[in-house]
């Protein structure tokens, strides 16, 4: 058994004790459900990463039209949402050709406090990166960097050398202008277990320079299983691991309450990060307003929560290793806004006009 598997086994055993204890005490820790919301501006990506469920997505792909985005933000703002997360379930925000129209709308909206997103940083040109530096409400930007050199980048992403060189250029440009960035920057570095010694590659040297400048660079070699969509067979031949074990579960997932996803086609889904084909659909903004979907009157939403409370999880949830229980204080303690609340308090909040 590998070290990460031992650590996970210990963590799961601890969680099982904790979840059951707080469930017995009937004490839930639900994060603020009116602080932040996810809106997917596009469901397209330019990479075909071996560890990602993008290529297995069954539903249609598309960009969210500007007028729909503006309307959805306005609806959310009227309900009290102030923070917006734009990272697609599978995709990259810069695939949206009208992205900056949307960002400027958020910048100018009086009720929007902040927004954030992830990107693989291979798409935007220098002009687009320069525009990012001038944004006031972009609170957090995370760069997802794959591989440690040209060979591993190509193997993981199935992209070509031109894309790799473009990434290096973008990283150099951003590093040169780091002092002009208003947003908090982080780098998620996903590569192999073993990186060859000797002279570091241009990519590693750049990441080291970012570390020197105080930027957090988090390295990972164990990848999420996307609710069972991806397995180790999908990354055969790569020195990485897919976590094939689902998390221990007790009670509803905290993300059903504070991480609702509005997908590019207007579908409102209960999961923002792993449910590729929206099997946790709770509504459609093409048919009803957001206030009606996020309410106790929406039986699809309430049934999904109640089912998980009774231990009945849809397939994508049952296989998921990204689950966060409402019986775990840390699922809510790191968030700003309202303090963690009970399930009853959550329902009472939803019933308020």
Tab-separated table of C-alpha atoms in Angstrom:
chain	number	residue	atom	x	y	z
A	1	UNK	CA	0.000	0.000	0.000
A	2	UNK	CA	1.356	3.422	-0.980
A	3	UNK	CA	1.813	6.249	1.528
A	4	UNK	CA	-1.089	8.304	0.172
A	5	UNK	CA	-3.356	5.240	0.498
A	6	UNK	CA	-2.332	4.740	4.135
A	7	UNK	CA	-2.945	8.420	4.863
A	8	UNK	CA	-6.344	8.246	3.192
A	9	UNK	CA	-7.316	5.124	5.155
A	10	UNK	CA	-6.491	6.891	8.428
A	11	UNK	CA	-8.379	10.014	7.336
A	12	UNK	CA	-11.447	8.008	6.317
A	13	UNK	CA	-11.487	6.170	9.662
A	14	UNK	CA	-11.321	9.483	11.513
A	15	UNK	CA	-14.113	10.908	9.348
A	16	UNK	CA	-16.337	7.889	9.956
A	17	UNK	CA	-16.115	8.406	13.710
A	18	UNK	CA	-16.664	12.153	13.449
A	19	UNK	CA	-19.547	12.021	10.974
A	20	UNK	CA	-21.439	9.432	12.985
A	21	UNK	CA	-20.868	11.287	16.254
A	22	UNK	CA	-22.293	14.566	14.974
A	23	UNK	CA	-25.108	12.732	13.167
A	24	UNK	CA	-26.052	11.071	16.460
A	25	UNK	CA	-25.994	14.506	18.133
A	26	UNK	CA	-28.100	15.863	15.219
A	27	UNK	CA	-25.623	18.655	14.675
A	28	UNK	CA	-25.051	19.792	11.097
A	29	UNK	CA	-22.530	22.307	9.782
A	30	UNK	CA	-23.976	23.738	6.588
A	31	UNK	CA	-21.926	26.491	4.903
A	32	UNK	CA	-23.539	29.819	4.014
A	33	UNK	CA	-25.835	28.972	1.065
A	34	UNK	CA	-26.137	32.584	-0.082
A	35	UNK	CA	-22.484	33.622	-0.259
A	36	UNK	CA	-21.147	32.160	-3.493
A	37	UNK	CA	-22.444	30.473	-6.635
A	38	UNK	CA	-20.791	28.763	-9.594
A	39	UNK	CA	-21.548	29.785	-13.170
A	40	UNK	CA	-20.003	27.849	-16.044
A	41	UNK	CA	-19.245	30.288	-18.878
A	42	UNK	CA	-18.178	27.507	-21.259
A	43	UNK	CA	-17.928	23.728	-21.275
A	44	UNK	CA	-15.160	23.547	-23.890
A	45	UNK	CA	-11.491	22.818	-23.236
A	46	UNK	CA	-8.428	22.946	-25.495
A	47	UNK	CA	-6.671	20.059	-23.715
A	48	UNK	CA	-7.530	16.371	-23.542
A	49	UNK	CA	-5.938	15.494	-20.224
A	50	UNK	CA	-5.717	11.781	-19.577
A	51	UNK	CA	-6.901	12.133	-15.966
A	52	UNK	CA	-9.925	14.309	-16.791
A	53	UNK	CA	-13.531	13.311	-17.563
A	54	UNK	CA	-13.816	15.923	-20.342
A	55	UNK	CA	-13.568	13.398	-23.152
A	56	UNK	CA	-16.153	11.167	-21.469
A	57	UNK	CA	-18.756	13.898	-21.146
A	58	UNK	CA	-21.989	12.722	-22.789
A	59	UNK	CA	-23.886	16.013	-22.857
A	60	UNK	CA	-23.514	18.782	-25.411
A	61	UNK	CA	-20.820	21.425	-25.075
A	62	UNK	CA	-21.268	25.149	-25.570
A	63	UNK	CA	-20.623	28.714	-24.448
A	64	UNK	CA	-23.034	30.642	-22.245
A	65	UNK	CA	-24.406	33.651	-24.181
A	66	UNK	CA	-23.676	37.031	-22.611
A	67	UNK	CA	-27.328	37.946	-22.121
A	68	UNK	CA	-27.957	34.698	-20.229
A	69	UNK	CA	-24.901	35.239	-18.066
A	70	UNK	CA	-25.945	38.805	-17.243
A	71	UNK	CA	-29.441	37.618	-16.349
A	72	UNK	CA	-28.210	34.774	-14.138
A	73	UNK	CA	-25.794	37.045	-12.272
A	74	UNK	CA	-28.574	39.580	-11.726
A	75	UNK	CA	-30.913	36.901	-10.383
A	76	UNK	CA	-28.209	35.591	-8.044
A	77	UNK	CA	-27.301	39.085	-6.840
A	78	UNK	CA	-30.942	39.823	-5.976
A	79	UNK	CA	-30.922	36.685	-3.823
A	80	UNK	CA	-27.862	37.869	-1.902
A	81	UNK	CA	-25.034	36.078	-3.690
A	82	UNK	CA	-21.905	38.241	-3.790
A	83	UNK	CA	-19.128	35.852	-4.886
A	84	UNK	CA	-19.018	34.102	-8.261
A	85	UNK	CA	-16.864	31.150	-9.294
A	86	UNK	CA	-16.488	30.725	-13.041
A	87	UNK	CA	-14.448	27.525	-13.344
A	88	UNK	CA	-16.278	25.046	-15.626
A	89	UNK	CA	-16.969	21.477	-14.522
A	90	UNK	CA	-14.860	20.395	-17.500
A	91	UNK	CA	-13.335	23.136	-19.611
A	92	UNK	CA	-11.368	26.359	-19.444
A	93	UNK	CA	-12.867	29.832	-19.079
A	94	UNK	CA	-10.643	31.257	-21.817
A	95	UNK	CA	-12.355	29.076	-24.396
A	96	UNK	CA	-15.267	31.514	-24.118
A	97	UNK	CA	-14.656	34.165	-26.825
A	98	UNK	CA	-16.806	36.660	-24.869
A	99	UNK	CA	-15.178	36.047	-21.482
A	100	UNK	CA	-14.070	39.622	-20.892
A	101	UNK	CA	-17.570	40.924	-21.592
A	102	UNK	CA	-18.694	38.781	-18.677
A	103	UNK	CA	-15.789	39.804	-16.445
A	104	UNK	CA	-16.448	43.493	-17.062
A	105	UNK	CA	-20.118	42.964	-16.228
A	106	UNK	CA	-19.067	41.488	-12.878
A	107	UNK	CA	-16.603	44.337	-12.372
A	108	UNK	CA	-19.322	46.928	-12.834
A	109	UNK	CA	-22.127	45.221	-10.922
A	110	UNK	CA	-22.641	47.010	-7.587
A	111	UNK	CA	-23.705	43.848	-5.732
A	112	UNK	CA	-20.813	41.666	-6.892
A	113	UNK	CA	-18.053	41.539	-4.313
A	114	UNK	CA	-15.627	39.210	-6.084
A	115	UNK	CA	-15.126	36.385	-8.560
A	116	UNK	CA	-12.492	33.712	-9.192
A	117	UNK	CA	-11.576	30.898	-11.566
A	118	UNK	CA	-9.038	28.247	-12.560
A	119	UNK	CA	-7.279	28.086	-15.941
A	120	UNK	CA	-4.668	25.886	-17.599
A	121	UNK	CA	-3.108	29.188	-18.799
A	122	UNK	CA	-2.296	27.946	-22.304
A	123	UNK	CA	-5.045	29.927	-24.071
A	124	UNK	CA	-4.913	33.653	-23.175
A	125	UNK	CA	-2.430	35.818	-25.073
A	126	UNK	CA	-0.322	38.527	-23.451
A	127	UNK	CA	-2.986	41.151	-24.045
A	128	UNK	CA	-5.584	39.039	-22.221
A	129	UNK	CA	-3.184	38.418	-19.333
A	130	UNK	CA	-2.562	42.157	-19.150
A	131	UNK	CA	-6.315	42.743	-18.932
A	132	UNK	CA	-6.520	40.346	-15.983
A	133	UNK	CA	-4.035	42.498	-14.094
A	134	UNK	CA	-6.336	45.503	-14.342
A	135	UNK	CA	-9.395	43.786	-12.885
A	136	UNK	CA	-10.399	44.918	-9.397
A	137	UNK	CA	-12.851	42.203	-8.336
A	138	UNK	CA	-10.904	39.177	-9.565
A	139	UNK	CA	-10.037	37.877	-6.104
A	140	UNK	CA	-8.294	34.618	-6.879
A	141	UNK	CA	-6.709	33.050	-9.951
A	142	UNK	CA	-5.439	29.468	-9.879
A	143	UNK	CA	-3.188	28.158	-12.642
A	144	UNK	CA	-3.448	24.421	-13.280
A	145	UNK	CA	-0.059	23.318	-14.607
A	146	UNK	CA	0.404	19.805	-15.972
A	147	UNK	CA	3.680	17.948	-16.294
A	148	UNK	CA	7.247	18.937	-15.426
A	149	UNK	CA	8.771	19.142	-18.904
A	150	UNK	CA	7.751	18.935	-22.552
A	151	UNK	CA	7.461	15.145	-22.602
A	152	UNK	CA	5.300	14.838	-19.489
A	153	UNK	CA	3.166	17.837	-20.520
A	154	UNK	CA	2.402	16.228	-23.864
A	155	UNK	CA	1.767	12.825	-22.294
A	156	UNK	CA	-0.673	14.143	-19.694
A	157	UNK	CA	-2.523	16.766	-21.765
A	158	UNK	CA	-2.220	15.170	-25.236
A	159	UNK	CA	-1.312	18.630	-26.541
A	160	UNK	CA	1.641	19.547	-28.763
A	161	UNK	CA	4.897	21.436	-28.238
A	162	UNK	CA	3.389	24.690	-29.494
A	163	UNK	CA	0.891	24.678	-26.625
A	164	UNK	CA	3.695	23.910	-24.150
A	165	UNK	CA	5.850	26.777	-25.405
A	166	UNK	CA	2.836	29.076	-25.211
A	167	UNK	CA	2.382	28.088	-21.563
A	168	UNK	CA	6.022	28.897	-20.818
A	169	UNK	CA	5.674	32.290	-22.501
A	170	UNK	CA	2.565	33.098	-20.485
A	171	UNK	CA	4.228	32.090	-17.231
A	172	UNK	CA	7.257	34.265	-18.000
A	173	UNK	CA	5.080	37.235	-18.901
A	174	UNK	CA	2.984	36.942	-15.741
A	175	UNK	CA	6.110	36.543	-13.604
A	176	UNK	CA	7.578	39.736	-15.069
A	177	UNK	CA	4.415	41.644	-14.153
A	178	UNK	CA	3.566	39.917	-10.887
A	179	UNK	CA	3.716	43.164	-8.925
A	180	UNK	CA	0.864	44.542	-11.040
A	181	UNK	CA	-1.535	41.713	-10.170
A	182	UNK	CA	-4.352	42.710	-7.849
A	183	UNK	CA	-5.588	39.135	-7.443
A	184	UNK	CA	-4.264	36.368	-5.223
A	185	UNK	CA	-2.411	33.831	-7.338
A	186	UNK	CA	-1.903	30.117	-6.703
A	187	UNK	CA	-0.526	27.306	-8.845
A	188	UNK	CA	-1.776	23.735	-8.808
A	189	UNK	CA	1.076	21.659	-10.218
A	190	UNK	CA	0.033	18.186	-11.312
A	191	UNK	CA	2.794	15.940	-12.549
A	192	UNK	CA	4.466	12.545	-11.997
A	193	UNK	CA	5.466	10.834	-8.759
A	194	UNK	CA	9.110	10.825	-9.826
A	195	UNK	CA	10.707	13.776	-11.561
A	196	UNK	CA	14.144	13.045	-13.066
A	197	UNK	CA	17.110	14.704	-11.433
A	198	UNK	CA	19.730	16.770	-13.189
A	199	UNK	CA	19.198	20.137	-14.772
A	200	UNK	CA	15.605	21.302	-14.207
A	201	UNK	CA	13.396	21.966	-17.193
A	202	UNK	CA	12.289	25.461	-18.173
A	203	UNK	CA	8.906	24.750	-16.598
A	204	UNK	CA	10.371	23.650	-13.266
A	205	UNK	CA	12.671	26.686	-13.213
A	206	UNK	CA	9.681	28.967	-13.721
A	207	UNK	CA	7.714	27.284	-10.951
A	208	UNK	CA	10.691	27.670	-8.639
A	209	UNK	CA	10.820	31.379	-9.461
A	210	UNK	CA	7.142	31.690	-8.580
A	211	UNK	CA	7.845	30.003	-5.238
A	212	UNK	CA	10.679	32.452	-4.632
A	213	UNK	CA	8.221	35.289	-5.207
A	214	UNK	CA	5.933	33.899	-2.521
A	215	UNK	CA	3.373	32.196	-4.759
A	216	UNK	CA	1.954	28.948	-3.431
A	217	UNK	CA	2.767	26.026	-5.738
A	218	UNK	CA	0.914	22.908	-4.623
A	219	UNK	CA	2.169	19.662	-6.164
A	220	UNK	CA	-0.025	16.592	-6.647
A	221	UNK	CA	0.479	13.195	-8.240
A	222	UNK	CA	-2.778	11.561	-7.068
A	223	UNK	CA	-5.768	12.584	-9.137
A	224	UNK	CA	-9.502	12.605	-8.443
A	225	UNK	CA	-11.675	9.862	-9.939
A	226	UNK	CA	-14.401	12.234	-11.196
A	227	UNK	CA	-17.172	10.319	-9.461
A	228	UNK	CA	-16.062	7.076	-11.064
A	229	UNK	CA	-15.688	8.462	-14.602
A	230	UNK	CA	-11.892	8.046	-14.558
A	231	UNK	CA	-9.783	5.103	-13.411
A	232	UNK	CA	-6.131	4.092	-13.436
A	233	UNK	CA	-6.730	2.412	-16.798
A	234	UNK	CA	-7.196	5.884	-18.292
A	235	UNK	CA	-3.704	6.954	-17.194
A	236	UNK	CA	-1.883	3.703	-17.964
A	237	UNK	CA	1.765	4.367	-18.743
A	238	UNK	CA	1.858	7.637	-16.797
A	239	UNK	CA	3.566	7.917	-13.415
A	240	UNK	CA	0.407	9.178	-11.711
A	241	UNK	CA	-2.419	7.555	-9.743
A	242	UNK	CA	-6.186	7.933	-9.853
A	243	UNK	CA	-7.746	7.606	-6.432
A	244	UNK	CA	-10.007	4.618	-7.013
A	245	UNK	CA	-11.564	4.631	-3.545
A	246	UNK	CA	-14.768	6.537	-2.832
A	247	UNK	CA	-14.980	8.604	0.350
A	248	UNK	CA	-16.813	7.390	3.429
A	249	UNK	CA	-20.185	9.112	3.433
A	250	UNK	CA	-22.679	10.059	6.114
A	251	UNK	CA	-25.336	12.653	5.439
A	252	UNK	CA	-25.746	15.141	2.627
A	253	UNK	CA	-22.717	16.593	0.850
A	254	UNK	CA	-22.033	20.171	1.928
A	255	UNK	CA	-21.620	21.235	-1.693
A	256	UNK	CA	-25.359	20.732	-2.261
A	257	UNK	CA	-25.866	23.818	-0.118
A	258	UNK	CA	-23.143	26.311	-0.940
A	259	UNK	CA	-21.714	25.199	-4.295
A	260	UNK	CA	-24.611	25.047	-6.718
A	261	UNK	CA	-23.503	25.105	-10.373
A	262	UNK	CA	-25.254	26.950	-13.201
A	263	UNK	CA	-24.016	25.126	-16.277
A	264	UNK	CA	-23.388	26.689	-19.685
A	265	UNK	CA	-26.790	25.587	-21.023
A	266	UNK	CA	-28.731	26.982	-18.034
A	267	UNK	CA	-29.034	23.703	-16.143
A	268	UNK	CA	-28.764	24.165	-12.378
A	269	UNK	CA	-26.866	21.249	-10.867
A	270	UNK	CA	-26.176	20.175	-7.315
A	271	UNK	CA	-22.466	19.530	-7.912
A	272	UNK	CA	-19.955	22.103	-9.239
A	273	UNK	CA	-16.913	19.943	-9.736
A	274	UNK	CA	-17.372	16.236	-10.511
A	275	UNK	CA	-20.849	15.618	-11.963
A	276	UNK	CA	-19.853	15.957	-15.615
A	277	UNK	CA	-23.259	15.132	-17.095
A	278	UNK	CA	-25.441	16.941	-14.537
A	279	UNK	CA	-27.063	13.845	-13.071
A	280	UNK	CA	-27.810	15.956	-9.962
A	281	UNK	CA	-29.935	18.412	-11.940
A	282	UNK	CA	-32.304	20.397	-9.736
A	283	UNK	CA	-33.652	22.887	-12.262
A	284	UNK	CA	-33.376	24.732	-15.562
A	285	UNK	CA	-33.049	28.507	-15.772
A	286	UNK	CA	-34.571	28.385	-19.219
A	287	UNK	CA	-37.828	27.331	-17.557
A	288	UNK	CA	-37.894	28.891	-14.077
A	289	UNK	CA	-36.058	31.573	-12.074
A	290	UNK	CA	-33.159	30.816	-9.755
A	291	UNK	CA	-35.186	31.821	-6.687
A	292	UNK	CA	-37.729	29.096	-7.461
A	293	UNK	CA	-35.021	26.474	-8.022
A	294	UNK	CA	-33.145	27.256	-4.793
A	295	UNK	CA	-36.201	27.002	-2.574
A	296	UNK	CA	-37.964	24.496	-0.361
A	297	UNK	CA	-40.722	24.484	-2.967
A	298	UNK	CA	-38.409	22.730	-5.430
A	299	UNK	CA	-39.081	19.074	-4.701
A	300	UNK	CA	-36.193	17.885	-6.898
A	301	UNK	CA	-33.770	19.848	-4.712
A	302	UNK	CA	-35.323	18.783	-1.421
A	303	UNK	CA	-35.519	15.112	-2.456
A	304	UNK	CA	-31.832	15.103	-3.412
A	305	UNK	CA	-30.866	16.451	0.014
A	306	UNK	CA	-33.185	14.107	1.894
A	307	UNK	CA	-31.988	11.079	-0.073
A	308	UNK	CA	-28.381	11.770	0.875
A	309	UNK	CA	-29.413	12.370	4.475
A	310	UNK	CA	-30.784	8.829	4.490
A	311	UNK	CA	-27.694	7.341	2.850
A	312	UNK	CA	-29.030	7.070	-0.684
A	313	UNK	CA	-26.476	8.529	-3.091
A	314	UNK	CA	-26.735	8.784	-6.888
A	315	UNK	CA	-24.075	6.804	-8.752
A	316	UNK	CA	-21.750	9.771	-9.334
A	317	UNK	CA	-21.948	10.656	-5.619
A	318	UNK	CA	-21.542	7.075	-4.454
A	319	UNK	CA	-18.274	6.800	-6.402
A	320	UNK	CA	-17.038	10.295	-5.528
A	321	UNK	CA	-13.863	10.854	-3.509
A	322	UNK	CA	-14.430	14.617	-3.236
A	323	UNK	CA	-17.411	14.425	-0.858
A	324	UNK	CA	-17.713	16.864	2.066
A	325	UNK	CA	-20.162	15.915	4.816
A	326	UNK	CA	-22.444	18.383	6.580
A	327	UNK	CA	-21.422	16.503	9.744
A	328	UNK	CA	-17.894	17.840	9.434
A	329	UNK	CA	-17.266	21.276	10.894
A	330	UNK	CA	-14.392	22.009	8.513
A	331	UNK	CA	-16.785	21.708	5.572
A	332	UNK	CA	-18.114	25.102	6.600
A	333	UNK	CA	-15.620	26.637	9.030
A	334	UNK	CA	-13.290	28.037	6.392
A	335	UNK	CA	-15.983	30.083	4.688
A	336	UNK	CA	-16.842	33.689	5.398
A	337	UNK	CA	-20.418	34.900	5.635
A	338	UNK	CA	-22.939	33.295	7.988
A	339	UNK	CA	-21.642	30.805	10.567
A	340	UNK	CA	-22.357	27.107	9.927
A	341	UNK	CA	-26.063	26.365	10.210
A	342	UNK	CA	-28.349	23.419	10.795
A	343	UNK	CA	-30.451	21.751	8.121
A	344	UNK	CA	-33.568	23.301	9.643
A	345	UNK	CA	-31.996	26.784	9.601
A	346	UNK	CA	-31.032	26.242	5.967
A	347	UNK	CA	-34.624	25.450	5.039
A	348	UNK	CA	-35.881	28.485	6.953
A	349	UNK	CA	-33.419	30.679	5.069
A	350	UNK	CA	-34.679	29.330	1.752
A	351	UNK	CA	-38.243	30.177	2.713
A	352	UNK	CA	-37.411	33.839	3.292
A	353	UNK	CA	-38.528	36.185	0.466
